[in-house]
Tab-separated table of C-alpha atoms in Angstrom:
chain	number	residue	atom	x	y	z
G	289	UNK	CA	61.596	-6.869	-16.568
G	290	UNK	CA	58.118	-8.361	-17.079
G	291	UNK	CA	58.215	-9.742	-13.594
G	292	UNK	CA	59.131	-6.343	-12.108
G	293	UNK	CA	56.267	-4.585	-13.926
G	294	UNK	CA	53.871	-7.250	-12.773
G	295	UNK	CA	54.912	-6.832	-9.142
G	296	UNK	CA	54.647	-3.030	-9.398
G	297	UNK	CA	51.274	-3.322	-11.120
G	298	UNK	CA	50.114	-5.811	-8.479
G	299	UNK	CA	51.304	-3.489	-5.704
G	300	UNK	CA	49.469	-0.566	-7.322
G	301	UNK	CA	46.271	-2.584	-7.701
G	302	UNK	CA	46.568	-3.800	-4.105
G	303	UNK	CA	47.041	-0.216	-2.927
G	304	UNK	CA	43.960	0.905	-4.885
G	305	UNK	CA	41.902	-1.946	-3.485
G	306	UNK	CA	43.115	-1.140	0.011
G	307	UNK	CA	42.118	2.513	-0.451
G	308	UNK	CA	38.668	1.506	-1.719
G	309	UNK	CA	38.140	-0.859	1.199
G	310	UNK	CA	39.430	1.783	3.619
G	311	UNK	CA	37.046	4.326	2.115
G	312	UNK	CA	34.125	1.907	2.504
G	313	UNK	CA	35.077	1.308	6.146
G	314	UNK	CA	35.224	5.055	6.775
G	315	UNK	CA	31.800	5.541	5.194
G	316	UNK	CA	30.396	2.648	7.224
G	317	UNK	CA	31.979	4.155	10.329
G	318	UNK	CA	30.248	7.474	9.660
G	319	UNK	CA	26.919	5.715	9.145
G	320	UNK	CA	27.386	3.774	12.366
G	321	UNK	CA	28.215	6.971	14.244
G	322	UNK	CA	25.048	8.509	12.824
G	323	UNK	CA	23.024	5.465	13.828
G	324	UNK	CA	24.474	5.444	17.333
G	325	UNK	CA	23.760	9.144	17.733
G	326	UNK	CA	20.270	8.615	16.334
G	327	UNK	CA	19.706	5.645	18.681
G	328	UNK	CA	20.931	7.655	21.648
G	329	UNK	CA	18.678	10.535	20.624
G	330	UNK	CA	15.752	8.148	20.155
G	331	UNK	CA	16.381	6.557	23.550
G	332	UNK	CA	16.575	9.984	25.132
G	333	UNK	CA	13.346	11.059	23.476
G	334	UNK	CA	11.641	7.820	24.532
G	335	UNK	CA	12.776	8.415	28.099
G	336	UNK	CA	11.500	12.007	28.026
G	337	UNK	CA	8.179	10.896	26.512
G	338	UNK	CA	7.889	8.245	29.206
G	339	UNK	CA	8.403	10.898	31.870
G	340	UNK	CA	5.789	13.117	30.206
G	341	UNK	CA	3.299	10.225	30.142
G	342	UNK	CA	3.983	9.463	33.798
G	343	UNK	CA	3.535	13.134	34.672
G	344	UNK	CA	0.259	13.219	32.761
G	345	UNK	CA	-0.916	10.187	34.721
G	346	UNK	CA	0.085	11.920	37.960
G	347	UNK	CA	-1.788	15.063	36.911
G	348	UNK	CA	-4.862	12.989	36.055
G	349	UNK	CA	-4.576	11.323	39.446
G	350	UNK	CA	-4.306	14.697	41.159
G	351	UNK	CA	-7.338	15.939	39.234
G	352	UNK	CA	-9.321	12.916	40.390
G	353	UNK	CA	-8.118	13.496	43.960
G	354	UNK	CA	-9.031	17.181	43.766
G	355	UNK	CA	-12.442	16.346	42.310
G	356	UNK	CA	-12.974	13.879	45.137
G	357	UNK	CA	-11.971	16.464	47.731
G	358	UNK	CA	-14.238	19.053	46.148
G	359	UNK	CA	-17.123	16.611	46.378
G	360	UNK	CA	-16.351	15.951	50.040
G	361	UNK	CA	-16.154	19.688	50.716
G	362	UNK	CA	-19.524	20.227	49.005
G	363	UNK	CA	-21.070	17.447	51.088
G	364	UNK	CA	-19.618	18.969	54.257
G	365	UNK	CA	-20.840	22.420	53.207
G	366	UNK	CA	-24.306	21.019	52.692
G	367	UNK	CA	-24.240	19.361	56.099
G	368	UNK	CA	-22.905	22.398	57.934
G	369	UNK	CA	-24.938	24.930	56.013
G	370	UNK	CA	-21.979	26.884	54.683
G	371	UNK	CA	-18.280	27.132	54.296
G	372	UNK	CA	-16.321	26.396	57.431
G	373	UNK	CA	-12.739	25.415	57.999
G	374	UNK	CA	-12.621	21.617	57.853
G	375	UNK	CA	-9.558	19.416	58.230
G	376	UNK	CA	-9.744	16.737	55.609
């Protein structure tokens, strides 16, 4: 009889331990899912920010190009004495 109670008690304790471990794994799984989603979000945001930075650089480049063209137009206007259609 003592042996039977011990086996039942051991089985109950094992089941409780299994449930605790299972619960910990589920919690860890949820945290990992959150981290993966956060990492994916972070990567996406980094990619978007990279595109924004590249676009800003392009815009700055265009501004420099436009400024350069404006200067060339002004020089041509000065040389020709006014605004005329010029192919640049």
